[in-house]
XYZ file of C-alpha atoms in Angstrom:
647
model
C 3.832 36.937 -21.446
C 5.808 34.001 -20.034
C 5.932 31.139 -22.509
C 4.909 27.764 -21.133
C 7.323 25.106 -22.379
C 5.748 21.667 -22.019
C 8.763 19.954 -23.692
C 6.592 17.688 -25.846
C 8.837 15.700 -28.233
C 8.454 16.104 -31.978
C 7.249 13.374 -34.314
C 4.238 11.081 -34.678
C 2.160 10.505 -31.554
C 3.031 6.811 -31.248
C 6.787 7.555 -31.526
C 7.124 10.491 -29.108
C 7.941 8.517 -25.954
C 10.342 6.172 -27.758
C 12.100 9.133 -29.395
C 12.345 10.910 -26.051
C 13.966 7.904 -24.362
C 16.343 7.414 -27.288
C 17.715 10.954 -26.994
C 17.461 11.891 -23.310
C 20.493 12.240 -21.060
C 21.350 9.361 -18.748
C 23.280 9.054 -15.464
C 25.776 6.202 -15.263
C 25.564 3.732 -12.322
C 28.569 5.153 -10.443
C 27.229 8.696 -10.679
C 23.752 7.659 -9.507
C 25.260 6.796 -6.130
C 26.353 10.421 -5.756
C 22.833 11.817 -6.200
C 20.086 12.156 -3.577
C 16.363 12.386 -4.346
C 13.586 13.284 -1.904
C 10.217 11.601 -2.590
C 7.292 13.005 -0.589
C 4.508 10.430 -0.285
C 4.263 6.655 -0.197
C 1.048 6.041 -2.120
C 1.127 4.264 -5.460
C 3.010 7.092 -7.168
C 5.415 7.801 -4.305
C 6.166 4.185 -3.361
C 6.660 3.069 -6.974
C 8.903 6.069 -7.703
C 11.004 5.650 -4.538
C 11.442 1.910 -5.178
C 12.272 2.377 -8.877
C 14.741 5.232 -8.332
C 16.505 3.271 -5.592
C 16.613 0.169 -7.801
C 18.395 2.295 -10.413
C 21.014 3.267 -7.810
C 19.958 6.721 -6.573
C 19.853 7.481 -2.842
C 16.229 8.119 -1.881
C 14.729 9.848 1.150
C 11.045 8.878 1.340
C 8.510 10.670 3.579
C 5.004 9.716 4.672
C 2.589 11.298 7.143
C 1.205 7.896 8.167
C 2.791 5.399 10.536
C 3.364 3.036 7.600
C 3.532 3.440 3.810
C 0.781 0.824 3.667
C -1.656 3.384 5.081
C -1.399 5.770 2.126
C -4.828 6.666 0.734
C -4.188 4.615 -2.418
C -5.438 1.602 -0.433
C -8.949 3.047 -0.631
C -9.142 2.651 -4.426
C -11.534 -0.197 -5.044
C -12.592 -0.957 -8.572
C -9.534 -1.539 -10.727
C -6.743 -0.334 -12.991
C -6.976 0.181 -16.752
C -4.646 -1.305 -19.361
C -4.936 -1.971 -23.084
C -4.082 -5.685 -22.992
C -7.200 -6.649 -24.997
C -7.382 -10.008 -23.224
C -11.136 -10.026 -23.895
C -10.510 -9.698 -27.636
C -13.268 -7.088 -27.694
C -11.534 -4.450 -29.808
C -9.302 -2.665 -27.309
C -5.945 -1.116 -28.250
C -3.449 1.442 -26.987
C -5.037 4.006 -29.305
C -8.560 3.244 -28.036
C -7.462 3.608 -24.393
C -5.775 6.889 -25.347
C -8.883 8.127 -27.163
C -11.331 7.108 -24.405
C -9.147 8.921 -21.848
C -8.921 12.080 -23.966
C -12.666 12.022 -24.686
C -13.498 11.215 -21.048
C -11.431 14.254 -20.021
C -13.557 16.359 -22.400
C -10.573 17.152 -24.666
C -8.755 19.139 -21.995
C -5.610 16.975 -21.615
C -2.286 16.861 -23.473
C -2.297 14.344 -26.303
C 1.342 13.312 -25.845
C 1.031 12.644 -22.103
C -2.166 10.635 -22.451
C -0.791 8.519 -25.279
C 2.289 7.738 -23.186
C 0.015 6.746 -20.303
C -1.888 4.306 -22.536
C 1.381 3.036 -24.008
C 2.953 2.069 -20.658
C -0.290 0.726 -19.169
C 0.397 -2.854 -20.276
C 3.809 -2.866 -18.591
C 2.152 -1.895 -15.296
C 0.061 -5.071 -15.298
C 3.122 -7.222 -16.023
C 5.019 -5.475 -13.209
C 2.206 -5.986 -10.708
C 1.674 -9.640 -11.633
C 5.404 -10.203 -11.128
C 5.056 -8.654 -7.658
C 2.303 -11.115 -6.820
C -0.712 -8.786 -6.974
C -3.707 -11.192 -6.813
C -5.691 -9.918 -9.782
C -8.982 -11.712 -10.451
C -8.662 -14.534 -12.954
C -11.027 -16.320 -15.292
C -11.763 -20.049 -15.039
C -8.857 -20.902 -17.354
C -6.357 -18.889 -15.327
C -6.112 -15.763 -17.528
C -6.445 -12.347 -15.897
C -10.056 -11.190 -15.822
C -11.327 -7.770 -16.891
C -14.442 -5.746 -16.227
C -15.976 -2.590 -17.680
C -15.786 0.923 -16.287
C -17.499 4.169 -17.237
C -16.614 5.891 -20.500
C -15.500 2.761 -22.352
C -17.225 0.150 -24.482
C -14.579 -2.511 -23.854
C -13.557 -4.461 -20.741
C -10.060 -3.262 -19.844
C -10.115 -2.904 -16.068
C -7.979 -5.339 -14.070
C -9.147 -5.809 -10.497
C -8.739 -7.666 -7.199
C -12.347 -7.826 -5.971
C -13.049 -4.403 -4.451
C -9.557 -4.062 -2.977
C -7.482 -3.237 -6.045
C -5.749 -0.171 -4.585
C -4.762 -2.038 -1.456
C -3.315 -4.977 -3.395
C -1.390 -2.722 -5.798
C -0.026 -0.709 -2.882
C 1.143 -3.882 -1.163
C 3.016 -4.740 -4.377
C 4.665 -1.311 -4.483
C 5.328 -1.498 -0.737
C 7.126 -4.834 -1.145
C 9.383 -3.273 -3.803
C 9.942 -0.253 -1.527
C 10.661 -2.452 1.507
C 13.324 -4.321 -0.430
C 15.134 -1.058 -1.162
C 14.760 0.077 2.479
C 16.351 -3.201 3.513
C 19.213 -2.656 1.069
C 19.799 0.823 2.480
C 19.008 2.643 -0.788
C 15.816 4.193 0.616
C 15.688 5.927 3.978
C 12.072 5.993 5.132
C 10.764 8.805 7.353
C 7.412 7.783 8.836
C 5.100 10.344 10.494
C 6.883 13.253 8.828
C 4.997 15.959 6.929
C 6.580 18.210 4.328
C 5.761 21.796 5.283
C 7.922 23.663 2.757
C 10.204 23.169 -0.222
C 13.629 24.846 -0.168
C 15.092 26.493 -3.269
C 18.783 27.248 -3.668
C 19.755 29.393 -6.686
C 16.278 28.854 -8.153
C 16.371 25.041 -7.977
C 14.555 22.735 -5.554
C 17.220 21.427 -3.190
C 15.359 20.107 -0.174
C 12.396 20.297 2.158
C 11.478 21.274 5.682
C 9.448 18.522 7.356
C 7.617 18.381 10.655
C 8.210 15.329 12.810
C 4.576 14.603 13.718
C 5.577 12.677 16.853
C 7.814 15.323 18.435
C 6.483 18.436 16.696
C 10.022 19.488 15.740
C 10.986 20.868 12.326
C 13.807 19.099 10.493
C 15.786 20.003 7.357
C 16.570 17.629 4.483
C 18.602 18.334 1.344
C 18.763 16.555 -2.015
C 19.577 17.136 -5.677
C 15.893 16.878 -6.655
C 12.502 16.773 -4.928
C 9.556 14.646 -6.068
C 6.101 15.482 -4.679
C 3.623 12.580 -4.654
C 1.329 13.814 -1.910
C -2.103 13.284 -3.495
C -4.944 15.712 -4.179
C -6.787 18.570 -2.511
C -10.479 17.573 -2.509
C -10.659 17.641 1.293
C -11.036 21.372 0.693
C -14.735 20.385 0.638
C -14.435 18.843 4.155
C -16.714 15.926 3.226
C -15.140 13.758 0.541
C -14.243 10.141 -0.117
C -10.623 10.911 0.809
C -8.991 9.898 4.077
C -9.247 12.667 6.652
C -5.458 13.116 6.597
C -5.337 13.677 2.834
C -4.420 17.280 2.133
C -3.064 19.630 -0.490
C -0.455 21.384 1.636
C 2.748 19.947 0.143
C 1.658 20.934 -3.369
C 0.387 24.296 -2.124
C 3.755 25.180 -0.565
C 5.392 24.362 -3.912
C 2.929 26.781 -5.553
C 3.924 29.482 -3.070
C 7.585 28.898 -3.993
C 6.937 29.508 -7.693
C 5.495 26.268 -9.124
C 2.442 26.845 -11.319
C -0.848 25.382 -10.080
C -2.831 24.093 -13.065
C -6.575 23.669 -13.629
C -7.547 23.912 -9.931
C -11.275 24.017 -10.778
C -11.181 20.478 -12.212
C -12.320 18.260 -9.352
C -14.209 15.025 -9.782
C -17.540 14.204 -8.225
C -17.938 10.415 -7.933
C -21.508 9.240 -8.628
C -21.377 6.111 -6.455
C -21.015 7.135 -2.821
C -22.958 6.337 0.348
C -25.154 9.430 0.954
C -24.534 11.901 3.774
C -26.335 10.672 6.889
C -25.731 13.363 9.478
C -24.310 16.758 10.384
C -21.540 15.188 12.482
C -20.056 13.074 9.707
C -16.327 13.535 9.118
C -15.932 11.789 5.739
C -17.858 9.920 3.060
C -17.519 6.337 1.898
C -17.033 5.398 -1.726
C -18.823 2.487 -3.356
C -16.734 1.341 -6.308
C -17.696 2.369 -9.823
C -17.291 -1.311 -10.719
C -20.726 -1.830 -9.137
C -22.206 -0.073 -12.162
C -21.198 -3.106 -14.257
C -24.033 -5.148 -12.790
C -26.042 -2.652 -10.739
C -28.797 -0.645 -12.457
C -29.423 2.934 -11.348
C -32.995 4.164 -10.995
C -35.434 6.474 -9.233
C -39.241 6.258 -9.047
C -41.040 7.514 -12.168
C -43.747 9.212 -10.102
C -43.071 11.943 -7.580
C -45.726 10.563 -5.237
C -43.805 7.261 -5.073
C -40.572 9.104 -4.294
C -42.357 11.069 -1.551
C -43.814 7.863 -0.096
C -40.346 6.253 -0.032
C -38.844 9.317 1.659
C -41.613 9.212 4.262
C -40.990 5.508 4.930
C -44.433 4.461 3.643
C -43.142 2.549 0.614
C -40.172 0.254 0.042
C -38.220 0.285 -3.240
C -38.791 -3.456 -3.642
C -42.550 -2.785 -3.738
C -42.267 -0.657 -6.887
C -43.103 -2.471 -10.115
C -40.652 -2.427 -13.016
C -42.837 -0.063 -15.059
C -42.814 2.442 -12.187
C -38.994 2.722 -12.168
C -37.003 5.231 -14.207
C -33.640 3.757 -15.223
C -32.632 7.252 -16.209
C -29.037 6.573 -17.374
C -30.215 3.763 -19.653
C -32.978 6.057 -20.917
C -30.753 9.087 -21.564
C -27.561 7.348 -22.718
C -28.563 4.117 -24.482
C -25.085 3.369 -25.919
C -23.327 3.462 -22.533
C -26.227 3.111 -20.078
C -25.043 2.850 -16.472
C -21.407 3.012 -17.648
C -21.305 6.667 -18.674
C -18.338 8.658 -17.269
C -18.465 9.881 -13.697
C -19.241 13.527 -14.396
C -22.202 12.581 -16.628
C -23.603 10.067 -14.110
C -23.178 12.523 -11.217
C -24.987 15.382 -12.939
C -27.799 13.058 -14.020
C -28.302 11.930 -10.396
C -28.340 15.547 -9.193
C -30.850 16.500 -11.891
C -33.265 13.721 -10.822
C -32.934 14.616 -7.137
C -33.342 18.350 -7.812
C -36.496 17.514 -9.769
C -37.965 15.786 -6.707
C -37.440 12.123 -7.573
C -34.660 11.448 -5.048
C -34.970 8.872 -2.284
C -33.588 8.455 1.269
C -35.115 10.647 3.990
C -33.155 13.624 2.584
C -34.232 13.153 -1.033
C -30.542 13.199 -1.949
C -30.038 9.624 -3.153
C -30.797 7.294 -6.048
C -30.944 3.497 -6.143
C -28.247 1.101 -7.344
C -30.109 -2.172 -7.784
C -28.624 -5.668 -8.141
C -31.854 -7.670 -8.341
C -31.548 -8.210 -12.102
C -27.867 -9.234 -11.826
C -28.578 -11.672 -8.985
C -31.377 -13.213 -11.061
C -29.152 -13.424 -14.152
C -25.859 -14.517 -12.584
C -26.810 -15.949 -9.211
C -25.984 -14.514 -5.801
C -22.706 -16.448 -5.601
C -21.256 -14.755 -8.691
C -22.291 -11.273 -7.478
C -20.797 -12.041 -4.068
C -17.523 -13.201 -5.629
C -17.236 -9.951 -7.594
C -18.389 -7.402 -5.017
C -18.753 -9.210 -1.676
C -16.501 -6.958 0.398
C -18.212 -3.832 -0.992
C -21.655 -5.201 -0.108
C -20.376 -6.044 3.364
C -19.004 -2.517 3.830
C -22.310 -0.990 2.685
C -24.311 -3.136 5.111
C -22.044 -2.195 8.030
C -22.531 1.525 7.358
C -26.186 1.673 6.278
C -27.541 -1.403 8.128
C -29.397 -2.695 5.065
C -28.701 -5.853 3.083
C -27.909 -4.810 -0.525
C -28.596 -8.343 -1.776
C -32.234 -7.801 -0.779
C -32.723 -4.009 -0.903
C -31.229 -1.678 -3.542
C -28.209 0.344 -2.419
C -28.681 4.093 -2.046
C -25.970 6.253 -3.593
C -25.314 9.949 -4.244
C -22.441 11.908 -5.820
C -19.532 13.040 -3.620
C -16.172 14.788 -3.980
C -13.543 12.254 -4.941
C -10.466 13.219 -7.005
C -8.522 16.306 -8.087
C -7.672 16.468 -11.774
C -5.971 19.813 -11.154
C -2.661 20.119 -9.322
C 0.915 21.239 -9.822
C 1.644 21.972 -13.478
C 4.258 19.650 -14.952
C 5.844 19.359 -18.371
C 6.277 16.148 -20.376
C 9.138 15.215 -18.011
C 6.847 15.585 -14.950
C 8.917 18.599 -13.831
C 7.153 21.645 -12.415
C 8.043 25.210 -13.378
C 10.650 25.099 -10.566
C 13.786 23.283 -11.823
C 14.495 20.122 -9.842
C 10.945 19.929 -8.443
C 8.860 17.075 -9.888
C 5.232 16.134 -9.207
C 3.637 12.757 -9.872
C 0.309 10.996 -9.359
C -2.682 13.018 -8.182
C -0.384 15.827 -6.978
C 0.201 16.957 -10.561
C -2.416 18.299 -12.950
C -2.279 14.888 -14.524
C -3.334 13.255 -17.743
C -7.064 13.256 -17.094
C -8.169 16.606 -18.499
C -11.401 17.956 -17.031
C -12.653 14.536 -15.874
C -10.924 11.308 -14.876
C -12.199 8.038 -16.251
C -12.626 5.395 -13.555
C -9.657 3.055 -12.963
C -7.220 5.634 -14.393
C -5.863 7.048 -11.100
C -4.018 3.842 -10.263
C -2.806 3.661 -13.853
C -1.394 7.195 -13.781
C 0.191 6.856 -10.330
C 2.041 3.661 -11.249
C 2.906 4.850 -14.763
C 4.520 7.990 -13.324
C 6.385 6.118 -10.593
C 7.507 2.925 -12.341
C 7.879 3.869 -15.995
C 8.041 7.634 -16.622
C 9.816 9.530 -13.821
C 12.786 7.086 -13.579
C 13.613 8.100 -17.174
C 12.733 11.789 -17.195
C 14.365 12.749 -13.890
C 17.698 11.571 -15.290
C 17.465 14.186 -18.021
C 17.644 16.777 -15.233
C 20.054 14.970 -12.908
C 22.632 14.332 -15.656
C 23.645 17.992 -15.242
C 23.814 17.722 -11.428
C 26.479 15.035 -10.955
C 29.213 17.615 -10.258
C 27.052 19.336 -7.640
C 28.157 18.333 -4.107
C 25.611 17.422 -1.463
C 23.955 20.449 0.112
C 24.404 21.512 3.690
C 21.123 22.141 5.504
C 22.888 25.037 7.259
C 22.500 27.188 4.131
C 20.600 30.455 4.699
C 17.788 29.277 2.393
C 17.028 26.393 4.788
C 17.259 28.662 7.833
C 14.845 31.179 6.279
C 12.317 28.507 5.272
C 12.353 27.083 8.800
C 11.993 30.548 10.357
C 9.007 31.367 8.115
C 7.249 28.173 9.217
C 7.973 28.835 12.877
C 6.658 32.404 12.537
C 3.455 31.117 10.901
C 2.989 28.487 13.596
C 3.574 31.002 16.405
C 1.039 33.348 14.849
C -1.527 30.535 14.701
C -0.938 29.379 18.269
C -1.251 32.946 19.588
C -4.716 33.582 18.103
C -6.478 31.723 20.951
C -9.906 32.363 19.453
C -13.229 30.604 20.008
C -13.673 28.418 16.908
C -12.360 24.884 16.537
C -10.429 23.953 13.398
C -13.143 21.491 12.345
C -15.950 24.036 12.692
C -14.177 26.419 10.285
C -13.346 23.528 7.932
C -17.030 22.530 7.875
C -17.957 26.108 7.001
C -15.399 26.011 4.181
C -16.995 22.781 2.965
C -20.467 24.332 2.894
C -19.225 27.313 0.872
C -17.381 25.093 -1.583
C -20.209 22.577 -2.088
C -22.810 25.309 -2.471
C -20.906 27.572 -4.872
C -17.972 25.598 -6.343
C -19.522 22.129 -6.344
C -21.346 20.104 -9.007
C -22.907 23.144 -10.675
C -21.360 26.610 -10.780
C -22.366 30.014 -12.082
C -20.707 33.424 -12.196
C -22.794 34.919 -9.404
C -22.167 31.990 -7.057
C -18.429 31.945 -7.779
C -18.094 35.672 -7.065
C -20.007 35.104 -3.829
C -17.683 32.199 -2.982
C -14.572 34.367 -3.427
C -16.059 36.989 -1.100
C -17.108 34.384 1.503
C -13.702 32.686 1.362
C -11.890 35.983 1.969
C -14.143 36.520 5.017
C -13.545 32.947 6.202
C -9.792 33.429 5.901
C -10.052 36.492 8.176
C -12.214 34.510 10.615
C -9.665 31.687 10.657
C -6.670 33.952 11.278
C -8.436 35.907 14.051
C -10.684 33.376 15.783
C -9.305 29.831 15.520
C -8.389 28.050 18.725
C -5.574 25.484 18.779
C -5.076 23.721 22.107
C -1.737 22.247 23.188
C 1.806 23.303 22.352
C 3.556 23.849 19.010
C 6.683 21.933 20.054
C 4.871 18.699 20.768
C 2.636 16.174 19.045
C -0.390 18.290 18.159
C -3.056 16.985 15.780
C -5.065 20.218 15.938
C -2.039 22.238 14.833
C -1.477 19.841 11.912
C -5.135 20.275 10.880
C -4.965 24.061 11.279
C -1.900 24.395 9.035
C -3.630 22.280 6.397
C -6.879 24.229 6.731
C -5.048 27.529 6.184
C -3.950 26.076 2.832
C -7.376 24.585 2.020
C -9.011 28.023 2.343
C -6.523 29.487 -0.139
C -6.886 26.489 -2.472
C -10.661 27.003 -2.417
C -10.210 30.623 -3.428
C -7.954 29.662 -6.348
C -10.484 27.026 -7.444
C -13.217 29.669 -7.482
C -11.011 32.079 -9.479
C -10.251 29.353 -12.023
C -13.899 28.284 -12.315
C -15.005 31.897 -12.762
C -12.426 32.506 -15.462
C -13.356 29.360 -17.435
C -16.551 30.479 -19.170
C -17.474 27.047 -20.505
C -18.527 23.653 -19.207
C -16.201 20.703 -19.586
C -15.960 17.436 -17.680
C -16.186 18.005 -13.920
C -16.380 21.796 -14.391
C -20.053 22.544 -15.068
C -21.082 26.178 -15.466
C -24.897 26.302 -15.614
C -24.708 29.200 -18.114
C -22.940 26.929 -20.617
C -24.905 23.772 -21.395
C -26.540 22.119 -24.395
C -30.354 22.028 -24.730
C -30.174 18.459 -23.305
C -28.327 19.707 -20.221
C -24.871 18.394 -21.212
C -21.553 20.231 -20.789
C -20.956 22.799 -23.553
C -17.273 23.393 -24.284
C -15.832 26.473 -25.960
C -12.828 25.157 -27.881
C -12.156 28.458 -29.628
C -11.503 30.354 -26.382
C -10.694 27.825 -23.658
C -8.627 25.041 -25.169
C -5.753 25.597 -22.763
C -4.338 24.555 -19.410
C -4.799 27.376 -16.924
C -1.494 27.797 -15.059
C -1.763 30.020 -11.988
C 1.276 31.846 -10.666
C 1.478 32.980 -7.034
C 1.906 36.730 -6.576
C 2.100 37.033 -2.799
C -0.141 36.964 0.273
C -3.663 38.354 -0.326
C -2.831 39.262 -3.945
C -4.824 37.815 -6.829
C -2.808 35.203 -8.739
C -1.879 35.654 -12.399
C -2.938 33.086 -14.984
C -0.684 31.867 -17.781
C -1.992 29.656 -20.586
C -0.539 26.500 -22.057
C -2.371 25.982 -25.384
C -3.710 22.491 -26.025
C -2.952 21.896 -29.691
C -4.545 18.693 -30.946
C -2.643 17.257 -33.903
C -3.938 13.711 -33.984
C -7.590 13.709 -32.943
C -10.558 15.918 -33.717
C -12.467 17.435 -30.814
C -16.162 16.628 -30.774
C -19.121 17.257 -28.516
C -19.003 14.319 -26.123
C -21.760 11.852 -26.938
C -22.601 8.783 -24.850
C -26.060 8.333 -26.355
C -25.175 6.365 -29.492
């Protein structure tokens, strides 16, 4: 069997990153000017990486599908970014952030990577403050912190409910400076549609100009993919409608392992589905759980009366409310991790206690916080989130409890990378949500921004040099090489095949059907029978797509439906791989919940003896089942335990 080499440095946990940097290869300033790097994506990971690599002296080609890097989906992150500064003096430390992240991921992440993430977290805050990010501050002027799920300390730095947007503006300012200096060449409205390998190494990409529809070739000494996650496989998610997994999926088809695809995160705090014609869902920040209390009626008849519109939640007395998270998890209460909170909400709704006219919602109530703190304080902390909720739902959350329900949010799985953030294809790196990340089977809130900026600002600029130090004698590549010509021809053939189907189904109708299959069988709760059914249904849906989809317009022009169709073709295959991975993993851990494997209290039941590994899937060809390789997760420094948020 192929050995998976994760390149984890030797030595004590706290010394690994320092030892790595002390002994890695470097590229001198003159040689950096001779090397080109492609960075795909301009979110927090992509923008920070492109800016940092250009600052070091490399020539960077940066691609984004939006009309501006500022529109990357990172702007939608609301609640905050974690760091172990311990400004609150409440017992935080680098080790505690490391441990909370490992535990929150249900002991399914690499120790060395997670410790490095915690270690560089403090530098991220300093970097962002220097860029002018307007973090919230206390009365005395110090940076403020708030709590997030899975932690008993306040370590989350925030800018009201707009943290992602403010951090992205900081990264964008650094990127813009390098664009102005000519070190970064920005390609807006370009989508990577394939990676090109020359002699086994990643040497460029084929990108579609989304304005003209033309394919263009780009070469470089290394390629960095920072294109986000794949949860839009489920159609309805909190992600922007343009978010997709295609760039990473094409890397997988060129030989990069795809790791832990079944690990997707359901966010507990989302505005519930309100109609069949909805195209996406809206997130309400997890930070709301700091002051909001989650409850459902204690009596089924009260829940039924609320669903029928005969009773208002404000009419229910305190003793008639079930604050179920506080009841089940007294030590953490409303601040349990996302997977735990999501399953608890589903359990209450399945049992008949849900609210909204669908019965698929629970309450997030701020009455107690407004009484304790005053409306002005609550408004200062969450005002823009309350405003957004009122615009969508047409109810005032200062007066009536918010209604929330779990929704698809984040992909913990993604391209497998080693300690250097390099995939199994030499010269191809993946950062941010595009890689299988440092979050294990479940991401703690406020860790996505931390990982994206850690990868881009403080990890990749070191590790990529270890690879590029051996490439300085390699001349720039001509895009006339046969490998580029073949990649472009393959894409054109695929596009022609799609355009010639001329079936009866719209792209969106098939995507919605994919979403139903995924939510029903590969969603919050999974079992062997449902996963086998999903694989069968997905194979049928793939046939339906390739024989009956209709794409109007022309291929050699701006064509949004063609863009969506190419992404949907990949989503269907991603869904199938997710189902394979979930079926193979006969345990429950984090966001992967197999109903056959749970504790008597209904919590996730891991099987450390048989499943303590990263599942690395290797592509075998069209319509062939993939092969799984295993990277063992050997824990040297912490002891795995059954996750407990009760005491």
